Amino acid sequence: MPAVPFTRIPSIREQRSDLVLAAVMFVGAVLSAALSTVAEIYGDTRAEPWTALVYAVAVTAPLAVRRRWPGPVAVAVCVAYFLAISFQVPEIYVGNIAMFVSLYTVGAWMNNRRAALIVRVSIILGMFVWLIITMYREAIEEADKAEVAAGLLSPYLAFMMIQLLLNVLYFGGAYYFGERSWNAAQEREVLEQRTAELEQEREVTAAQAVALDRVRIARELHDVVAHHVSVMGVQAGAARLVIDQDPERSKSILSGVEGSARDAIHELRQLLETLRSPGGETTDAASTVTLDDIRSLAEASTDAGLPTEYTVIGDPVPVPSLVAVNLYRIAQESLTNARRHAGIGATADVRVRYDDEGVEVEVVNTGRSAAALRPGLGQLGMRERAAASGGTLDVTPRASGGLRVRARVPLAGGAQTVSPIETDVAS
C-alpha cells in the first residue's frame, strides 16, 4: 500500500490558541502604536495616528486563522506590513513579530509543501528587493549630504549593513524554525503510526498465543482422554464377555478399568491445576513424562488386549522435556488408534531409537489393512507435536496390514555409539 501523505490539521484547542494570540497581538499593537506616536517615530513625516489602529487590525486579525489558511495569512500580513512601512504608520515592532509568526506558520502548517516554499521564497525575495531599493535611494540622498566618508565605510553604509544582516537572520530564522516544526510533527506522526501498528501486532500476538494455548489444551485433553477411555472401553468389553463364564477374571479386568479411570483423573487434575495456577506452578508433582515412560504405555496396551513389544535401540541420551512429552503422546495416540482399528488378534511393536543425530519413536501394529488414511484430530495432533519439537512424522499403511508411525526429532549431541538391541516384552 502506498504511504498516506502527511498532513497537519489544527485541533479545536489550537484554533482557540490562535484567537488568543491574535487578541494579545492586537493589544500589543495598539500600545506600541500609542507609544510610537508619543516617541515621534518617523518624525513629522509619519502618518495620522488613526492609521495605526487600522494597521493593528490588519496585521493581527489574520493570525486568528493562521493554522487553517497559513498561505493567505502570510500574504495578508506581509502586505499590511509593507504598506505600513511605506506610509510610515507609527508602529513597527508588533508588525515585525506578526510577519515572523506568519512566515513560521507557512513552514510549519502548510500541507502543500511546494506552495509553502513558493510563498516563503516570494515573500523573502520581495522584502529583500524592497529593502535594497530603499537602501539605494537613501544612500543616494545621504551621499549628497555627506562631504567626507569615514574610512572604508560611511556611518550610513555601516548602519545599512547591520539592517541587512538582521533581515537575513530574521527571515532565515522564520524559514528554519517553520521547517523544523513540520519535520518534527511528521516524525511524531510516524512514531504514532508505528506505536499503533505495534499495539495491533501485540493484540494479534496475544490472540495467537491464546489460540495456540487452546490448541495445546485440546491436544492434551484428546490424548489423555482418548487413551484412557479406549483402554477402559476394551477392558469393560472383555469383562462383559467373561462375566458369566469366569466371574473372578471379570473382577480382575474391572479392577484394571478402575485403575485406568484413576490414572485419567490424575492426569486431568494435573492439567487443570497447571492451567489454574499462575506461571504454571502447582503443588502436585510435575506432569512431565520421559521417554522411559513409554514402557508403561506398552504394558498398559498389553493389559488392554493388544500385545505390545517395547524395544530400546542405542544408548539413551538426555532429551528435552518438551521433546519427551511430545514423543510420549505420539506413542500413546498410536497405540490408542491401534486398539481401536487393528481388530482382533493384532499386535504392536514400540521402538525407541537413539543415534548420532537424534531420537526416533516408531510404533508398528498388525491387523486390518488401510488402503488410505483418513485424517483426524489424532493424526493432526501427532503432526503438530512432531513439528513443535522440530521433527518429522511419517504415518504409512503396511502392505501386510496395520500401520507404521515413525516420529523423528534431531538432537544436538546425540548418542555416540549404538549398542545391541535391548528387548523387553511387556506382558
Coordinates of C-alpha atoms in Angstrom, one line a residue:
M1 CA 0.0 0.0 0.0
P2 CA 1.3 3.5 -0.8
A3 CA 2.0 5.6 2.2
V4 CA -0.6 8.2 3.1
P5 CA 0.8 11.8 2.6
F6 CA 1.4 13.6 5.9
T7 CA -1.0 16.4 6.7
R8 CA -1.4 18.7 9.6
I9 CA -4.9 19.7 10.7
P10 CA -5.2 22.1 13.6
S11 CA -7.3 20.9 16.5
I12 CA -10.0 23.0 18.2
R13 CA -7.7 23.8 21.0
E14 CA -5.0 25.0 18.6
Q15 CA -7.5 27.2 16.8
R16 CA -8.6 28.7 20.1
S17 CA -5.0 29.5 21.0
D18 CA -4.7 31.3 17.6
L19 CA -7.6 33.5 18.6
V20 CA -5.9 34.3 21.9
L21 CA -2.6 35.1 20.1
A22 CA -4.4 37.4 17.7
A23 CA -6.1 39.3 20.6
V24 CA -2.9 39.6 22.5
M25 CA -1.0 40.8 19.5
F26 CA -3.8 43.4 18.8
V27 CA -3.5 44.8 22.3
G28 CA 0.3 44.9 21.9
A29 CA 0.0 46.7 18.5
V30 CA -2.3 49.4 20.0
L31 CA 0.1 50.0 22.9
S32 CA 3.1 50.0 20.5
A33 CA 1.3 52.5 18.2
A34 CA 0.5 54.8 21.1
L35 CA 4.0 54.8 22.4
S36 CA 5.5 55.2 19.0
T37 CA 3.3 58.2 18.3
V38 CA 4.4 59.8 21.6
A39 CA 8.0 59.0 20.8
E40 CA 7.5 60.7 17.4
I41 CA 8.7 57.7 15.3
Y42 CA 9.3 58.9 11.7
G43 CA 9.2 62.5 12.9
D44 CA 7.0 64.9 11.0
T45 CA 6.5 62.6 8.1
R46 CA 4.6 59.9 9.9
A47 CA 1.0 59.1 9.1
E48 CA -2.0 60.1 11.1
P49 CA -2.4 58.2 14.5
W50 CA -5.7 56.6 13.4
T51 CA -3.9 54.7 10.7
A52 CA -2.0 52.8 13.4
L53 CA -5.3 51.4 14.7
V54 CA -6.3 50.2 11.2
Y55 CA -2.8 48.7 10.8
A56 CA -3.1 46.9 14.1
V57 CA -6.3 45.2 13.0
A58 CA -4.9 44.4 9.5
V59 CA -1.7 42.9 10.8
T60 CA -3.1 40.9 13.8
A61 CA -6.6 39.8 12.8
P62 CA -5.3 37.2 10.2
L63 CA -3.3 35.5 12.9
A64 CA -6.6 34.2 14.3
V65 CA -6.8 31.7 11.4
R66 CA -3.1 31.3 10.7
R67 CA -3.0 27.5 11.0
R68 CA -6.2 27.0 8.9
W69 CA -5.0 29.2 6.0
P70 CA -1.3 29.8 6.5
G71 CA -0.5 30.9 3.0
P72 CA -3.2 33.7 2.6
V73 CA -2.5 34.8 6.2
A74 CA 1.2 35.3 5.5
V75 CA 0.5 37.2 2.3
A76 CA -2.1 39.5 4.1
V77 CA 0.3 40.2 7.0
C78 CA 3.2 41.0 4.7
V79 CA 1.2 43.3 2.5
A80 CA -0.1 45.2 5.6
Y81 CA 3.5 45.4 6.9
F82 CA 4.8 46.7 3.5
L83 CA 2.1 49.4 3.3
A84 CA 2.6 50.5 6.9
I85 CA 6.4 50.9 6.3
S86 CA 5.8 52.7 3.0
F87 CA 3.3 55.2 4.5
Q88 CA 5.2 55.4 7.8
V89 CA 2.5 54.3 10.1
P90 CA 3.7 54.8 13.6
E91 CA 4.1 51.1 14.6
I92 CA 6.9 48.8 13.6
Y93 CA 7.6 46.3 16.4
V94 CA 4.4 44.2 16.6
G95 CA 4.2 44.1 12.8
N96 CA 7.7 42.6 12.7
I97 CA 6.6 39.9 15.2
A98 CA 3.4 39.2 13.3
M99 CA 5.3 38.8 10.0
F100 CA 7.7 36.4 11.6
V101 CA 4.9 34.3 13.1
S102 CA 3.1 34.2 9.7
L103 CA 6.2 33.0 7.8
Y104 CA 6.9 30.5 10.5
T105 CA 3.3 29.2 10.3
V106 CA 3.6 28.7 6.5
G107 CA 6.6 26.4 7.0
A108 CA 5.1 24.6 10.0
W109 CA 1.5 24.1 8.9
M110 CA 1.0 24.4 5.1
N111 CA 0.3 20.9 3.8
N112 CA 1.2 21.7 0.2
R113 CA 5.0 21.9 0.7
R114 CA 5.7 23.2 -2.8
A115 CA 3.2 26.0 -2.3
A116 CA 4.8 26.7 1.1
L117 CA 8.2 27.0 -0.5
I118 CA 6.9 29.3 -3.2
V119 CA 5.1 31.6 -0.7
R120 CA 8.0 32.0 1.7
V121 CA 10.6 32.5 -1.1
S122 CA 8.4 35.0 -2.8
I123 CA 7.8 37.0 0.4
I124 CA 11.5 36.9 1.4
L125 CA 12.7 37.9 -2.1
G126 CA 10.1 40.6 -2.3
M127 CA 11.1 42.1 1.1
F128 CA 14.8 42.0 0.2
V129 CA 14.3 43.6 -3.2
W130 CA 12.2 46.3 -1.5
L131 CA 14.9 46.7 1.2
I132 CA 17.7 47.0 -1.3
I133 CA 15.7 49.6 -3.4
T134 CA 15.0 51.6 -0.2
M135 CA 18.6 51.4 0.9
Y136 CA 19.9 52.5 -2.5
R137 CA 17.5 55.5 -2.6
E138 CA 18.5 56.6 0.9
A139 CA 22.2 56.0 0.1
I140 CA 22.0 58.5 -2.8
E141 CA 20.3 61.0 -0.5
E142 CA 22.9 60.6 2.2
A143 CA 25.8 60.8 -0.4
D144 CA 24.5 64.2 -1.5
K145 CA 24.6 65.4 2.2
A146 CA 27.9 63.8 3.2
E147 CA 31.1 65.6 2.4
V148 CA 33.7 63.1 3.9
A149 CA 33.5 59.3 4.3
A150 CA 34.8 57.9 7.5
G151 CA 37.4 55.2 6.5
L152 CA 36.3 52.5 4.1
L153 CA 32.6 52.6 5.3
S154 CA 30.5 55.6 5.9
P155 CA 28.3 55.6 9.0
Y156 CA 25.2 55.2 6.9
L157 CA 26.6 52.3 5.0
A158 CA 27.6 50.5 8.2
F159 CA 24.0 51.0 9.5
M160 CA 22.6 49.6 6.3
M161 CA 24.9 46.5 6.6
I162 CA 23.6 45.9 10.1
Q163 CA 20.0 46.2 8.8
L164 CA 20.7 43.7 6.0
L165 CA 22.3 41.2 8.5
L166 CA 19.3 41.5 10.8
N167 CA 16.9 40.8 8.0
V168 CA 18.9 37.7 6.9
L169 CA 18.7 36.4 10.5
Y170 CA 15.1 37.4 10.8
F171 CA 13.8 35.7 7.6
G172 CA 16.2 32.8 7.8
G173 CA 15.1 32.1 11.4
A174 CA 11.4 32.1 10.4
Y175 CA 12.1 29.7 7.5
Y176 CA 14.3 27.4 9.6
F177 CA 12.0 27.1 12.6
G178 CA 9.0 26.5 10.4
E179 CA 10.7 23.7 8.5
R180 CA 11.9 22.2 11.8
S181 CA 8.4 22.3 13.3
W182 CA 7.0 20.5 10.2
N183 CA 9.6 17.8 10.3
A184 CA 9.1 17.3 14.0
A185 CA 5.4 16.9 13.5
Q186 CA 6.0 14.4 10.7
E187 CA 8.3 12.4 12.9
R188 CA 5.7 12.3 15.6
E189 CA 3.1 11.1 13.2
V190 CA 5.4 8.3 12.0
L191 CA 6.1 7.4 15.6
E192 CA 2.4 7.3 16.5
Q193 CA 1.7 5.1 13.5
R194 CA 4.4 2.7 14.4
T195 CA 3.1 2.7 18.0
A196 CA -0.4 1.9 16.7
E197 CA 1.0 -0.9 14.5
L198 CA 3.0 -2.3 17.4
E199 CA -0.2 -2.3 19.5
Q200 CA -2.1 -4.1 16.8
E201 CA 0.7 -6.6 16.4
R202 CA 0.7 -7.1 20.2
E203 CA -3.0 -7.8 20.1
V204 CA -2.6 -10.2 17.2
T205 CA 0.3 -11.9 19.0
A206 CA -1.8 -12.2 22.2
A207 CA -4.7 -13.6 20.2
Q208 CA -2.4 -16.1 18.5
A209 CA -0.9 -17.1 21.9
V210 CA -4.4 -17.7 23.2
A211 CA -5.3 -19.8 20.1
L212 CA -2.1 -21.8 20.5
D213 CA -2.9 -22.4 24.1
R214 CA -6.3 -23.6 23.2
V215 CA -4.9 -25.9 20.6
R216 CA -2.4 -27.3 23.1
I217 CA -5.0 -27.8 25.8
A218 CA -7.3 -29.5 23.3
R219 CA -4.5 -31.8 22.2
E220 CA -3.6 -32.7 25.7
L221 CA -7.2 -33.4 26.6
H222 CA -7.6 -35.5 23.4
D223 CA -4.5 -37.6 24.1
V224 CA -5.3 -38.2 27.8
V225 CA -9.0 -38.9 27.4
A226 CA -8.8 -40.9 24.2
H227 CA -6.1 -43.2 25.6
H228 CA -7.7 -43.9 28.9
V229 CA -11.2 -44.1 27.6
S230 CA -10.0 -46.5 24.9
V231 CA -8.3 -48.7 27.5
M232 CA -11.4 -48.7 29.7
G233 CA -13.7 -49.5 26.8
V234 CA -11.6 -52.5 25.8
Q235 CA -11.4 -53.7 29.4
A236 CA -15.1 -53.2 30.0
G237 CA -15.9 -55.2 26.8
A238 CA -13.6 -58.0 27.9
A239 CA -15.2 -58.1 31.3
R240 CA -18.7 -58.3 29.8
L241 CA -17.7 -61.3 27.6
V242 CA -16.3 -63.4 30.5
I243 CA -18.6 -62.2 33.4
D244 CA -20.8 -65.3 33.1
Q245 CA -18.1 -67.9 32.5
D246 CA -15.3 -66.6 34.8
P247 CA -16.6 -64.0 37.4
E248 CA -13.2 -63.8 39.0
R249 CA -11.4 -62.9 35.8
S250 CA -14.2 -60.4 35.1
K251 CA -13.5 -58.8 38.5
S252 CA -9.8 -58.6 37.7
I253 CA -10.5 -56.9 34.4
L254 CA -12.8 -54.4 36.1
S255 CA -10.1 -53.6 38.6
G256 CA -8.0 -52.7 35.7
V257 CA -10.8 -50.4 34.4
E258 CA -10.8 -48.7 37.8
G259 CA -7.0 -48.2 37.7
S260 CA -7.3 -46.7 34.2
A261 CA -10.0 -44.3 35.4
R262 CA -7.8 -43.2 38.4
D263 CA -4.9 -42.6 36.0
A264 CA -7.1 -40.5 33.7
I265 CA -8.5 -38.5 36.6
H266 CA -5.0 -37.9 38.0
E267 CA -3.7 -36.6 34.6
L268 CA -6.7 -34.4 34.1
R269 CA -6.3 -33.0 37.6
Q270 CA -2.6 -32.2 37.0
L271 CA -3.6 -30.5 33.7
L272 CA -6.3 -28.4 35.3
E273 CA -4.0 -27.4 38.2
T274 CA -1.4 -26.3 35.7
L275 CA -3.9 -24.1 33.9
R276 CA -5.3 -22.6 37.1
S277 CA -2.0 -21.8 38.8
P278 CA -0.2 -18.5 37.9
G279 CA 3.0 -19.3 36.0
G280 CA 2.0 -22.9 35.6
E281 CA 3.3 -23.8 39.1
T282 CA 1.4 -26.4 41.1
T283 CA 1.8 -28.2 44.5
D284 CA 1.4 -31.6 42.8
A285 CA 4.2 -33.4 41.1
A286 CA 5.0 -32.2 37.6
S287 CA 3.0 -33.9 34.9
T288 CA 6.1 -34.0 32.5
V289 CA 6.9 -37.5 31.3
T290 CA 10.0 -39.0 29.9
L291 CA 10.8 -41.4 27.1
D292 CA 11.2 -44.2 29.7
D293 CA 7.5 -43.9 30.5
I294 CA 6.7 -45.3 27.0
R295 CA 7.4 -48.7 28.6
S296 CA 4.4 -48.2 30.8
L297 CA 2.3 -47.4 27.7
A298 CA 3.4 -50.7 26.1
E299 CA 2.5 -52.6 29.3
A300 CA -0.9 -50.9 29.5
S301 CA -1.5 -51.7 25.9
T302 CA -0.8 -55.3 26.5
D303 CA -3.1 -55.4 29.5
A304 CA -5.8 -53.8 27.3
G305 CA -5.7 -56.7 24.9
L306 CA -3.1 -55.5 22.3
P307 CA 0.1 -57.4 22.9
T308 CA 2.9 -54.8 22.6
E309 CA 6.6 -55.3 22.5
Y310 CA 8.8 -52.5 23.7
T311 CA 12.4 -52.1 22.4
V312 CA 15.2 -49.5 23.1
I313 CA 17.9 -49.3 20.4
G314 CA 21.1 -47.4 21.1
D315 CA 22.4 -45.6 24.2
P316 CA 19.8 -43.3 25.8
V317 CA 20.8 -39.7 25.9
P318 CA 19.2 -36.7 27.7
V319 CA 16.2 -35.4 25.8
P320 CA 14.5 -32.0 26.4
S321 CA 11.3 -32.4 28.3
L322 CA 9.2 -30.9 25.5
V323 CA 10.5 -33.5 23.1
A324 CA 10.0 -36.3 25.5
V325 CA 6.4 -35.3 26.2
N326 CA 5.6 -34.9 22.5
L327 CA 7.1 -38.3 21.6
Y328 CA 5.3 -39.9 24.5
R329 CA 2.0 -38.5 23.4
I330 CA 2.7 -39.7 19.8
A331 CA 3.3 -43.2 21.0
Q332 CA 0.2 -43.0 23.2
E333 CA -2.0 -41.9 20.3
S334 CA -0.6 -44.5 18.0
L335 CA -1.3 -47.4 20.4
T336 CA -4.8 -46.0 21.1
N337 CA -5.5 -46.0 17.4
A338 CA -4.2 -49.5 17.0
R339 CA -6.5 -50.8 19.7
R340 CA -9.4 -49.1 18.1
H341 CA -8.9 -50.1 14.5
A342 CA -6.4 -53.0 14.2
G343 CA -9.0 -55.7 15.1
I344 CA -8.9 -59.0 17.0
G345 CA -5.5 -60.7 17.1
A346 CA -3.4 -57.7 16.3
T347 CA -0.1 -57.0 17.9
A348 CA 2.2 -53.9 18.2
D349 CA 5.9 -53.1 18.4
V350 CA 7.2 -49.9 20.0
R351 CA 10.8 -49.0 19.3
V352 CA 12.7 -46.0 20.8
R353 CA 15.9 -45.5 18.8
Y354 CA 18.8 -43.2 19.7
D355 CA 21.6 -42.5 17.2
D356 CA 24.2 -39.9 16.4
E357 CA 21.7 -37.4 15.0
G358 CA 18.6 -37.7 17.2
V359 CA 15.9 -39.8 18.7
E360 CA 13.1 -41.7 17.0
V361 CA 10.0 -43.4 18.2
E362 CA 8.4 -46.0 15.9
V363 CA 5.1 -47.7 16.6
V364 CA 4.1 -50.6 14.2
N365 CA 1.0 -52.7 14.6
T366 CA -0.5 -55.6 12.7
G367 CA -4.2 -56.0 11.9
R368 CA -6.6 -54.7 9.3
S369 CA -5.2 -53.2 6.1
A370 CA -5.8 -49.5 5.5
A371 CA -6.0 -48.5 1.8
A372 CA -6.0 -44.8 2.6
L373 CA -5.5 -42.8 5.7
R374 CA -8.5 -40.7 6.9
P375 CA -7.2 -37.5 8.5
G376 CA -8.5 -36.9 12.0
L377 CA -7.7 -35.0 15.2
G378 CA -5.4 -37.7 16.4
Q379 CA -3.1 -37.5 13.3
L380 CA -3.3 -33.8 13.3
G381 CA -2.2 -33.7 17.0
M382 CA 0.7 -36.0 16.3
R383 CA 1.9 -33.9 13.4
E384 CA 1.7 -30.8 15.4
R385 CA 3.7 -32.3 18.3
A386 CA 6.4 -33.5 15.9
A387 CA 6.6 -30.1 14.3
A388 CA 6.7 -28.4 17.7
S389 CA 9.7 -30.5 18.6
G390 CA 11.5 -29.6 15.3
G391 CA 11.0 -33.1 14.0
T392 CA 9.0 -35.1 11.4
L393 CA 6.2 -37.6 11.4
D394 CA 5.5 -40.4 8.9
V395 CA 2.2 -42.4 9.0
T396 CA 2.1 -45.1 6.4
P397 CA -0.1 -48.2 5.9
R398 CA 1.8 -51.5 5.8
A399 CA 1.3 -53.9 2.9
S400 CA 0.8 -56.8 5.2
G401 CA -1.8 -55.0 7.3
G402 CA -1.7 -52.5 10.0
L403 CA 0.1 -49.1 10.3
R404 CA 3.6 -47.7 10.9
V405 CA 4.0 -44.4 12.8
R406 CA 7.5 -43.0 12.9
A407 CA 8.4 -39.8 14.7
R408 CA 12.0 -38.5 14.5
V409 CA 13.5 -35.5 16.3
P410 CA 17.0 -34.3 15.7
L411 CA 19.1 -33.6 18.8
A412 CA 22.3 -31.7 19.4
G413 CA 24.9 -34.2 20.8
G414 CA 23.1 -37.4 20.3
A415 CA 24.4 -40.9 21.2
Q416 CA 27.9 -41.6 20.1
T417 CA 27.6 -45.3 19.9
V418 CA 24.9 -47.8 19.2
S419 CA 24.6 -50.7 21.5
P420 CA 23.0 -54.1 20.7
I421 CA 19.2 -54.2 20.8
E422 CA 17.7 -54.4 24.3
T423 CA 14.3 -56.2 24.1
D424 CA 11.7 -56.3 26.8
V425 CA 8.3 -58.0 26.1
A426 CA 5.6 -56.4 28.1
S427 CA 3.2 -59.0 29.4

